[in-house]
CSV table of C-alpha atoms in Angstrom, one decimal:
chain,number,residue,atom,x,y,z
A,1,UNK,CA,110.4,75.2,82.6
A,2,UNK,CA,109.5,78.8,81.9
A,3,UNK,CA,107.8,79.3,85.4
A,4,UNK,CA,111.6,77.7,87.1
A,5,UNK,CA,113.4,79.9,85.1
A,6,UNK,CA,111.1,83.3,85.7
A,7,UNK,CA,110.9,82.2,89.4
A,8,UNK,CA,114.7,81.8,89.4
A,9,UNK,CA,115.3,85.2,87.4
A,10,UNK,CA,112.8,86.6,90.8
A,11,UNK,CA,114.8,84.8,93.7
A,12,UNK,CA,118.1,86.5,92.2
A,13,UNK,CA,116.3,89.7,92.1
A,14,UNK,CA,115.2,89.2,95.7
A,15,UNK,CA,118.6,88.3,96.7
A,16,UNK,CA,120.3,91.8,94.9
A,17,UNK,CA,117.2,93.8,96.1
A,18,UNK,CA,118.0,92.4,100.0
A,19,UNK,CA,122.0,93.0,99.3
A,20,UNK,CA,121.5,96.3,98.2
A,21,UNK,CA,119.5,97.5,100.8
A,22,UNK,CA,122.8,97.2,103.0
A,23,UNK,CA,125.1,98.9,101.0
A,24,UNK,CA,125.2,102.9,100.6
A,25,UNK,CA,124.4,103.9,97.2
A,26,UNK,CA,125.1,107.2,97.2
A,27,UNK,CA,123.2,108.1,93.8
A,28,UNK,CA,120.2,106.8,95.7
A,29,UNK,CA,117.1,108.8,97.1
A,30,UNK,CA,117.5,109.7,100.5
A,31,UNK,CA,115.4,107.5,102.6
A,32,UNK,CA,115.5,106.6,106.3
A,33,UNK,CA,117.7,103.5,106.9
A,34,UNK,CA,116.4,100.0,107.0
A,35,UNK,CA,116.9,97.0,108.6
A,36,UNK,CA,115.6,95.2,105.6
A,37,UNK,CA,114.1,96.2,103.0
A,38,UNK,CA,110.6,94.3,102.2
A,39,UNK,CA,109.7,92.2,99.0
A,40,UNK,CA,106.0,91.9,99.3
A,41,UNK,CA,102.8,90.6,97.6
A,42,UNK,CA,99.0,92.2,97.9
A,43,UNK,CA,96.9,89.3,99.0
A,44,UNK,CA,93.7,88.6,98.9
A,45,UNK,CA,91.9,85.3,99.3
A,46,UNK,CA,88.8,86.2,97.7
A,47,UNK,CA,89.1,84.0,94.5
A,48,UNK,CA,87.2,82.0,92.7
A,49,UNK,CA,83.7,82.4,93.5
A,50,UNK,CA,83.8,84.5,96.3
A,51,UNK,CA,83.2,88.2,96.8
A,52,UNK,CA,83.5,90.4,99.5
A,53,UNK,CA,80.7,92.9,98.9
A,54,UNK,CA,77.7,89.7,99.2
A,55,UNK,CA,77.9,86.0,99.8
A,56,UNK,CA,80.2,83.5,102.1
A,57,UNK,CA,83.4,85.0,103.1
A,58,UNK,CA,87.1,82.7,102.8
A,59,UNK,CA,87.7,80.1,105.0
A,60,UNK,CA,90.4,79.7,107.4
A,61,UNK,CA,91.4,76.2,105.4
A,62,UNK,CA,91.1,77.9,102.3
A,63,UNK,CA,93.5,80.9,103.5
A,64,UNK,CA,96.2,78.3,104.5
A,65,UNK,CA,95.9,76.5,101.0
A,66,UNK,CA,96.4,79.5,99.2
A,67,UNK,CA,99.3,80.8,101.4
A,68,UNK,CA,100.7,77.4,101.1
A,69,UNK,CA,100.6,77.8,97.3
A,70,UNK,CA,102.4,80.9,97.6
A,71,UNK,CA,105.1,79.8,99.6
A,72,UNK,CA,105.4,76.6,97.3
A,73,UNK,CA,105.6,78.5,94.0
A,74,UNK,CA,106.9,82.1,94.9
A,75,UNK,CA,110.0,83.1,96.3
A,76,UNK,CA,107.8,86.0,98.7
A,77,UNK,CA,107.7,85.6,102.0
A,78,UNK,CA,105.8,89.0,103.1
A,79,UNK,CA,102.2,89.8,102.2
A,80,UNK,CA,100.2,92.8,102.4
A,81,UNK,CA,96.4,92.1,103.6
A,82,UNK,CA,93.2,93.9,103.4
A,83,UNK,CA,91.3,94.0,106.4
A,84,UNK,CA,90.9,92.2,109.4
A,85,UNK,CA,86.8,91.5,109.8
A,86,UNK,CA,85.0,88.6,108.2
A,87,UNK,CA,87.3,85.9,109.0
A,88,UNK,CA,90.0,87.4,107.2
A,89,UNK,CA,91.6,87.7,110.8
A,90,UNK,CA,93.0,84.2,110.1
A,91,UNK,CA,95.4,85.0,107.7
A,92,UNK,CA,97.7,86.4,110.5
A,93,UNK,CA,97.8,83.0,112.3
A,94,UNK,CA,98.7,81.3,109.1
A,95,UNK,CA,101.0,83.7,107.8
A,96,UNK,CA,103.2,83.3,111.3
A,97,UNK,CA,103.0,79.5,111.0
A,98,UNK,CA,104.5,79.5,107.1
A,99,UNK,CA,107.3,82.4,108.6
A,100,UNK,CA,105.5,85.4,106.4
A,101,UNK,CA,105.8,88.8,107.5
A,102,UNK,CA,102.3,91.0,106.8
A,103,UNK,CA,101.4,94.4,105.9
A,104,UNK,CA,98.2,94.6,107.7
A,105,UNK,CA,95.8,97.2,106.1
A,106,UNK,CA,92.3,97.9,108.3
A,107,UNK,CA,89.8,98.5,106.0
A,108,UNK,CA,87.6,101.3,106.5
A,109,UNK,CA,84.9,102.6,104.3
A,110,UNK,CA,81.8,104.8,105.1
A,111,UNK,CA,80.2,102.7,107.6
A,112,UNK,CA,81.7,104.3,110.8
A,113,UNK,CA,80.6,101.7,113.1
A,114,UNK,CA,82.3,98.5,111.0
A,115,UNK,CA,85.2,100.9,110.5
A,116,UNK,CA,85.3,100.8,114.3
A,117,UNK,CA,85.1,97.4,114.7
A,118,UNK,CA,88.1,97.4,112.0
A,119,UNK,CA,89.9,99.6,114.0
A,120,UNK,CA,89.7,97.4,117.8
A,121,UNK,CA,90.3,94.0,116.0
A,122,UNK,CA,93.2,95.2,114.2
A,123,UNK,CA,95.0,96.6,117.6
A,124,UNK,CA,94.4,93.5,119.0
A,125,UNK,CA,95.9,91.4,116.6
A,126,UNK,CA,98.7,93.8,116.4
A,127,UNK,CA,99.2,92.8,119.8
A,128,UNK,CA,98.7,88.8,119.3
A,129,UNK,CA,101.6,88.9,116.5
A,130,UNK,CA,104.0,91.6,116.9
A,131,UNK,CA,107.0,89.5,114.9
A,132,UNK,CA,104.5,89.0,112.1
A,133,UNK,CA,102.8,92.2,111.2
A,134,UNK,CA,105.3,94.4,110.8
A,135,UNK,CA,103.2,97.3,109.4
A,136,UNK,CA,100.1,98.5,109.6
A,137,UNK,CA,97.9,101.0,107.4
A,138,UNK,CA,94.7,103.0,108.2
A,139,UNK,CA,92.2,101.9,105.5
A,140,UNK,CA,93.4,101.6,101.6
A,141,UNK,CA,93.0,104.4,98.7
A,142,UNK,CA,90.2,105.8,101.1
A,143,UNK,CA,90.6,109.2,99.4
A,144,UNK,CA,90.8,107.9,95.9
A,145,UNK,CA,87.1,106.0,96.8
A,146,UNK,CA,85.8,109.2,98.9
A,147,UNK,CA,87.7,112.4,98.1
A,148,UNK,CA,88.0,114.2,101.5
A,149,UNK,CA,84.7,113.2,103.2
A,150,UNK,CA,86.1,110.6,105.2
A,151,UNK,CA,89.6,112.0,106.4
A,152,UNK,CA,88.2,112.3,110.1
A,153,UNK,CA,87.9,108.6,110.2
A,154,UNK,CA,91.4,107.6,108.8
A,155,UNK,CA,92.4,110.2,111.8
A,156,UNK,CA,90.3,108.6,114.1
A,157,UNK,CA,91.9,105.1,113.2
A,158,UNK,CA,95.4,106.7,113.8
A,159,UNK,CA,94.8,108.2,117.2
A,160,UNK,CA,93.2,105.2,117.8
A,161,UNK,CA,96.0,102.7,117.0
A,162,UNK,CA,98.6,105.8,118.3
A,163,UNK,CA,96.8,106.1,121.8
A,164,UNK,CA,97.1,101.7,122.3
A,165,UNK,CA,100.6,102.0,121.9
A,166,UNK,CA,101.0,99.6,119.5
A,167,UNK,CA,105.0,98.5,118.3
A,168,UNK,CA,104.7,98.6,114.4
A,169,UNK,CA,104.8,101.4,112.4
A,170,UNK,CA,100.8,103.0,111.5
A,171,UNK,CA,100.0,104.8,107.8
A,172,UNK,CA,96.9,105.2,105.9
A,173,UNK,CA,97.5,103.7,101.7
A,174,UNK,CA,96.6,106.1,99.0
A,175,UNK,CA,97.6,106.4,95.5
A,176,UNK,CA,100.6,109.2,94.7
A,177,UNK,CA,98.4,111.5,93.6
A,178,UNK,CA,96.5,111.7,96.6
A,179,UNK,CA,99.7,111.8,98.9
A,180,UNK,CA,100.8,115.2,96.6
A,181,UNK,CA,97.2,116.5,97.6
A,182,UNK,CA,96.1,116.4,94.2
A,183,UNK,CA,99.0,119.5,93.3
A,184,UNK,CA,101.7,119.6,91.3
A,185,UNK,CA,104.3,120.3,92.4
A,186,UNK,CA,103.9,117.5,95.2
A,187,UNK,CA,102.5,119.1,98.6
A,188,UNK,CA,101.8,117.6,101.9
A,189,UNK,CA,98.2,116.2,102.8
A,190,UNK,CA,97.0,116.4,106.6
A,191,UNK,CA,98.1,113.3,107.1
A,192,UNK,CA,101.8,114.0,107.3
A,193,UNK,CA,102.8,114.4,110.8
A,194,UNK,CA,100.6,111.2,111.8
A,195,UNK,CA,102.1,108.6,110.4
A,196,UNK,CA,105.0,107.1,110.6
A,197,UNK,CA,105.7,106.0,107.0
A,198,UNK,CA,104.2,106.6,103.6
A,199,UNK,CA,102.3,103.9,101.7
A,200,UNK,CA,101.5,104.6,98.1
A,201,UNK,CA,100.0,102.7,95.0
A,202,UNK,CA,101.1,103.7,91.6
A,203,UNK,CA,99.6,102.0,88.3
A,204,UNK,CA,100.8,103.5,84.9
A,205,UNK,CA,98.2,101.1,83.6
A,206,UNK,CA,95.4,103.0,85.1
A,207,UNK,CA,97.4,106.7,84.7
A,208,UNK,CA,96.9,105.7,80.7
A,209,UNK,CA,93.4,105.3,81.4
A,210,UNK,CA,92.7,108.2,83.0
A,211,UNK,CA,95.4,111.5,83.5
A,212,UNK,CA,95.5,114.3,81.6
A,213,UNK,CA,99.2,114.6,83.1
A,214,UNK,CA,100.9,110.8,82.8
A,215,UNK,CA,98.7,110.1,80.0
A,216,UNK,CA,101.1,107.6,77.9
A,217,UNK,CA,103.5,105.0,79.8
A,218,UNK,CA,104.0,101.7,78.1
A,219,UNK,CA,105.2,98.5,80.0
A,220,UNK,CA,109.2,99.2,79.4
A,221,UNK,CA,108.6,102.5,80.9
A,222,UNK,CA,106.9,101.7,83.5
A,223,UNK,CA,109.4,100.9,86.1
A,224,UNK,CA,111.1,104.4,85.7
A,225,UNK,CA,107.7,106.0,86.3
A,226,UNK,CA,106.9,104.0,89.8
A,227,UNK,CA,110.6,105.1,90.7
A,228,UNK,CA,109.9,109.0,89.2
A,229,UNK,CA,106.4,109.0,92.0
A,230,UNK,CA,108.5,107.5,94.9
A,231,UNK,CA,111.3,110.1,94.3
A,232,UNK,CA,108.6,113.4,94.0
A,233,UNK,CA,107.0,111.6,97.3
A,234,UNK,CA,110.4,111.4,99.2
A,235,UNK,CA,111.3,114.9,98.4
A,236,UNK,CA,107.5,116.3,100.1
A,237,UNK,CA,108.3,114.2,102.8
A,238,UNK,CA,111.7,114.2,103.6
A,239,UNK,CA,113.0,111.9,106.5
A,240,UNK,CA,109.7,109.4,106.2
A,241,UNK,CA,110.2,105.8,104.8
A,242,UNK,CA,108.3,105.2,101.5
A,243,UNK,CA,107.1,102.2,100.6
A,244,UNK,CA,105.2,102.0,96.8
A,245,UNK,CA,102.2,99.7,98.3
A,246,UNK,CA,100.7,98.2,94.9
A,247,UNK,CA,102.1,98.5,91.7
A,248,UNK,CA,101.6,95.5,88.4
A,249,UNK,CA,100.4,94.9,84.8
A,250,UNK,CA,97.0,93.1,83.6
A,251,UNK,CA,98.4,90.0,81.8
A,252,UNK,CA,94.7,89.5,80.1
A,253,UNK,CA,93.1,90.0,77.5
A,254,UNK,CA,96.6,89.3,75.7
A,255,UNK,CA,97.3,92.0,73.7
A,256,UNK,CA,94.2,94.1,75.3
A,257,UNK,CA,94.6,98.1,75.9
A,258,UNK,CA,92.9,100.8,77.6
A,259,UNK,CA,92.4,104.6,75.5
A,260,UNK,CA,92.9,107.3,77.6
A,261,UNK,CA,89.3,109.2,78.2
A,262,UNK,CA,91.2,112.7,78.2
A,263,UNK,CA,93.8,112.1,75.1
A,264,UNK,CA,92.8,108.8,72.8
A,265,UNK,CA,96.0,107.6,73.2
A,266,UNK,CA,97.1,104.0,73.5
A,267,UNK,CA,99.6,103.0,76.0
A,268,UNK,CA,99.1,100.4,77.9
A,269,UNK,CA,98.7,96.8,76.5
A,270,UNK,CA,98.2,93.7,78.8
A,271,UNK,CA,100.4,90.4,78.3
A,272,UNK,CA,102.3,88.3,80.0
A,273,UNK,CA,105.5,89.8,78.8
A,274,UNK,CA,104.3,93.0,79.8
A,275,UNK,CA,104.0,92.1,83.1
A,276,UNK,CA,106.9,90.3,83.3
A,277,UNK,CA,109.1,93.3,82.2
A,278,UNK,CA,107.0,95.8,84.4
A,279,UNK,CA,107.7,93.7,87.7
A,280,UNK,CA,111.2,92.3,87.0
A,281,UNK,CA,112.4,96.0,85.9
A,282,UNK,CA,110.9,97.5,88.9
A,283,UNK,CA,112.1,95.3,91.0
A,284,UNK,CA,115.4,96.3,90.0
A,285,UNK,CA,114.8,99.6,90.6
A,286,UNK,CA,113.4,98.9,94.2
A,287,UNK,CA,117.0,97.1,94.4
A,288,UNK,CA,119.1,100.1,93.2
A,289,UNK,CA,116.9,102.9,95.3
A,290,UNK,CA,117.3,100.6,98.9
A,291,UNK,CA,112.7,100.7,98.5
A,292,UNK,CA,110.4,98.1,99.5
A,293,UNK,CA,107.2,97.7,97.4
A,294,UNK,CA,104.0,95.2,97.3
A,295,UNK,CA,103.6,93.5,93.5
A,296,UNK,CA,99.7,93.5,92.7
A,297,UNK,CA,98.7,90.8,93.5
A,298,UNK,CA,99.2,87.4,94.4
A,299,UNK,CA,96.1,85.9,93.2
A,300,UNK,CA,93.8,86.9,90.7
A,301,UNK,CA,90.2,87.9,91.8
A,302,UNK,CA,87.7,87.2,89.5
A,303,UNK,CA,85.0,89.4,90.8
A,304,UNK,CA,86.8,92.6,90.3
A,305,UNK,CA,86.1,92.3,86.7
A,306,UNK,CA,82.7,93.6,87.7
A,307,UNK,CA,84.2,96.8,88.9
A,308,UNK,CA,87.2,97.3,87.1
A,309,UNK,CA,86.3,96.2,83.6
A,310,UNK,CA,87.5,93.8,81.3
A,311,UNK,CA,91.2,94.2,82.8
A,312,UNK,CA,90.5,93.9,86.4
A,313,UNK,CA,90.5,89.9,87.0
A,314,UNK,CA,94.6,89.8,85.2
A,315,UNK,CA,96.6,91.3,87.8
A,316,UNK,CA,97.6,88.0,90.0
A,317,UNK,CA,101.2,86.9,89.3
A,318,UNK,CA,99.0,83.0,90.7
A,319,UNK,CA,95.8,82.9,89.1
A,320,UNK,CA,92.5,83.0,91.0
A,321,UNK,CA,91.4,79.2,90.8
A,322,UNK,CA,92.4,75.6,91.2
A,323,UNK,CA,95.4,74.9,91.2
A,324,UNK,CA,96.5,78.4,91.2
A,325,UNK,CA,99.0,78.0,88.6
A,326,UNK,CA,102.0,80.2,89.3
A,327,UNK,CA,103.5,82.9,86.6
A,328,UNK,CA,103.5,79.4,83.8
A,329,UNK,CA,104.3,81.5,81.0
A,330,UNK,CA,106.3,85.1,81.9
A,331,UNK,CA,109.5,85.4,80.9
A,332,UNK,CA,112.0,87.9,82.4
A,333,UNK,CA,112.7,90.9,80.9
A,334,UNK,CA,115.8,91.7,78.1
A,335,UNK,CA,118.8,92.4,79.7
A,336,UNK,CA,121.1,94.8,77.7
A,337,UNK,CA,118.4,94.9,74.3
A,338,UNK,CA,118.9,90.9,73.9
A,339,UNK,CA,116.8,87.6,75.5
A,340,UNK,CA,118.4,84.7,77.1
């Protein structure tokens, strides 16, 4: 009953977030107009058992059944994928049968000749579904991995996919702080008269880990930070659609928090209510400011617990194996200081 009402709570959100994209809200950050603004989910079909550094890739059945389970227990309809090599290719065929719109990241790293391989797949499949990828990015947090020492290879995948002529709209994803240059005040990177829109991640979760700056933002706060990056963003790059391209809460270890390395201080506890409040009241915001966003992440991945530590397996709002039970126990958020 708690998963109808949550996914209930979501649909209406989805519905305000779509209606308020076509109204003016003059008290909103100027952004270019939209034809729709997009309500998306990171996805990534590397669950249970599977991992894409070693080992068998997903399967084209098992891509369906997990976009099947998404479309049969969320109200999202647009996904945002992460590369297009190792038979993750067939997610765009599946995704256009099931009516889901994609975010299409090619995933580069620093192997220049499977970043090229990226690169030539992912313009043709660009061309194969035009009315399902709607966006695509140039490799994902590549800077945030490799500080500067790749930058001529996200430019080479955006003259590439620039000189094919392809329809949708080309970026390259970083986190906020890489899209200010690493400066505060925000400044333009490079990158800012090549692309066409601006995807960003933001994750007070991992800010409370690690800044010096942004050191302390609990859950209820959290959605007013992802809104105060988007707005510093929009004002460096005036004129250029922003979309926040991964933001979420760790729902496990319940009750689990990170210390920040620079401070001591802890801010950030994981829990379902957490994450429930951090993606309902951000939501809202997206609704009020006319933004799209990408909730991280459909499914949980197991395997990242390997890299990311005890919290990295809890970010799925479906969890990462059989039968991908669906947000069973969040709760939406307090409206006006008082539960439902």
């Amino acid at each position: 009953m708690k998963q109808v009402f949550f996914l209930l709570a979501l649909s209406l959100l989805l519905i305000t977030f779509r209606s308020a994209a076509a109204r003016e809200n003059p008290g909103a950050p100027q952004t270019p107009p939209q034809s729709e603004a997009l309500q998306c989910v990171a996805f990534s079909p590397y669950v249970k058992g599977l991992n894409p550094d070693y080992g068998p890739h997903p399967s084209k059945v098992q891509i369906e059944q997990l976009l099947d389970v998404l479309v049969e227990k969320t109200p999202f309809r647009c996904i945002m994928t992460y590369g297009v090599l190792n038979g993750l290719d067939a997610t765009f065929a599946a995704a256009e049968a099931r009516g889901i719109k994609v975010i299409a990241i090619l995933w580069l790293d620093d192997d220049s000749a499977v970043n090229s391989a990226s690169i030539s797949h992912g313009i043709a499949l660009a061309r194969t579904y035009p009315n399902t990828i709607v966006k695509l990015s140039c490799g994902s947090e590549v800077r945030t991995r490799h500080g500067n020492a790749l930058d001529s290879e996200i430019i080479r995948c955006l003259d590439a996919l620039r000189e094919a002529k392809i329809a949708q709209p080309i970026t390259t994803i970083d986190t906020w702080w890489e899209w200010c240059n690493r400066a505060m005040p925000c400044q333009k990177t490079l990158f800012a008269n090549r692309v066409d829109w601006i995807g960003t991640n933001i994750f007070p979760w991992w800010e409370n880990k690690h800044a010096g700056v942004h050191s302390c933002t609990p859950a209820e706060k959290a959605a007013d930070f992802h809104v105060q990056r988007l707005n510093e963003i929009s004002r460096t790059y005036p004129g250029v659609e922003v979309i926040m391209t991964e933001f979420g809460w760790p729902y496990a270890p319940e009750g689990g928090t990170e210390v920040n390395v620079r401070t001591g201080e802890h801010c950030g506890i994981a829990g379902r209510r957490n994450q429930a409040q951090v993606i309902s009241s951000t939501l809202e915001k997206m609704a009020e400011n006319r933004w799209s966003s990408v909730i991280f992440e459909a499914f949980s991945e197991p395997w990242k617990s390997k890299n990311e530590g005890l919290f990295g397996d809890s970010w799925g709002i479906c969890s990462g194996e059989p039968p991908y039970d669906c947000l069973t126990d969040l709760i939406s958020p307090p409206k006006n200081g008082k539960r439902n």
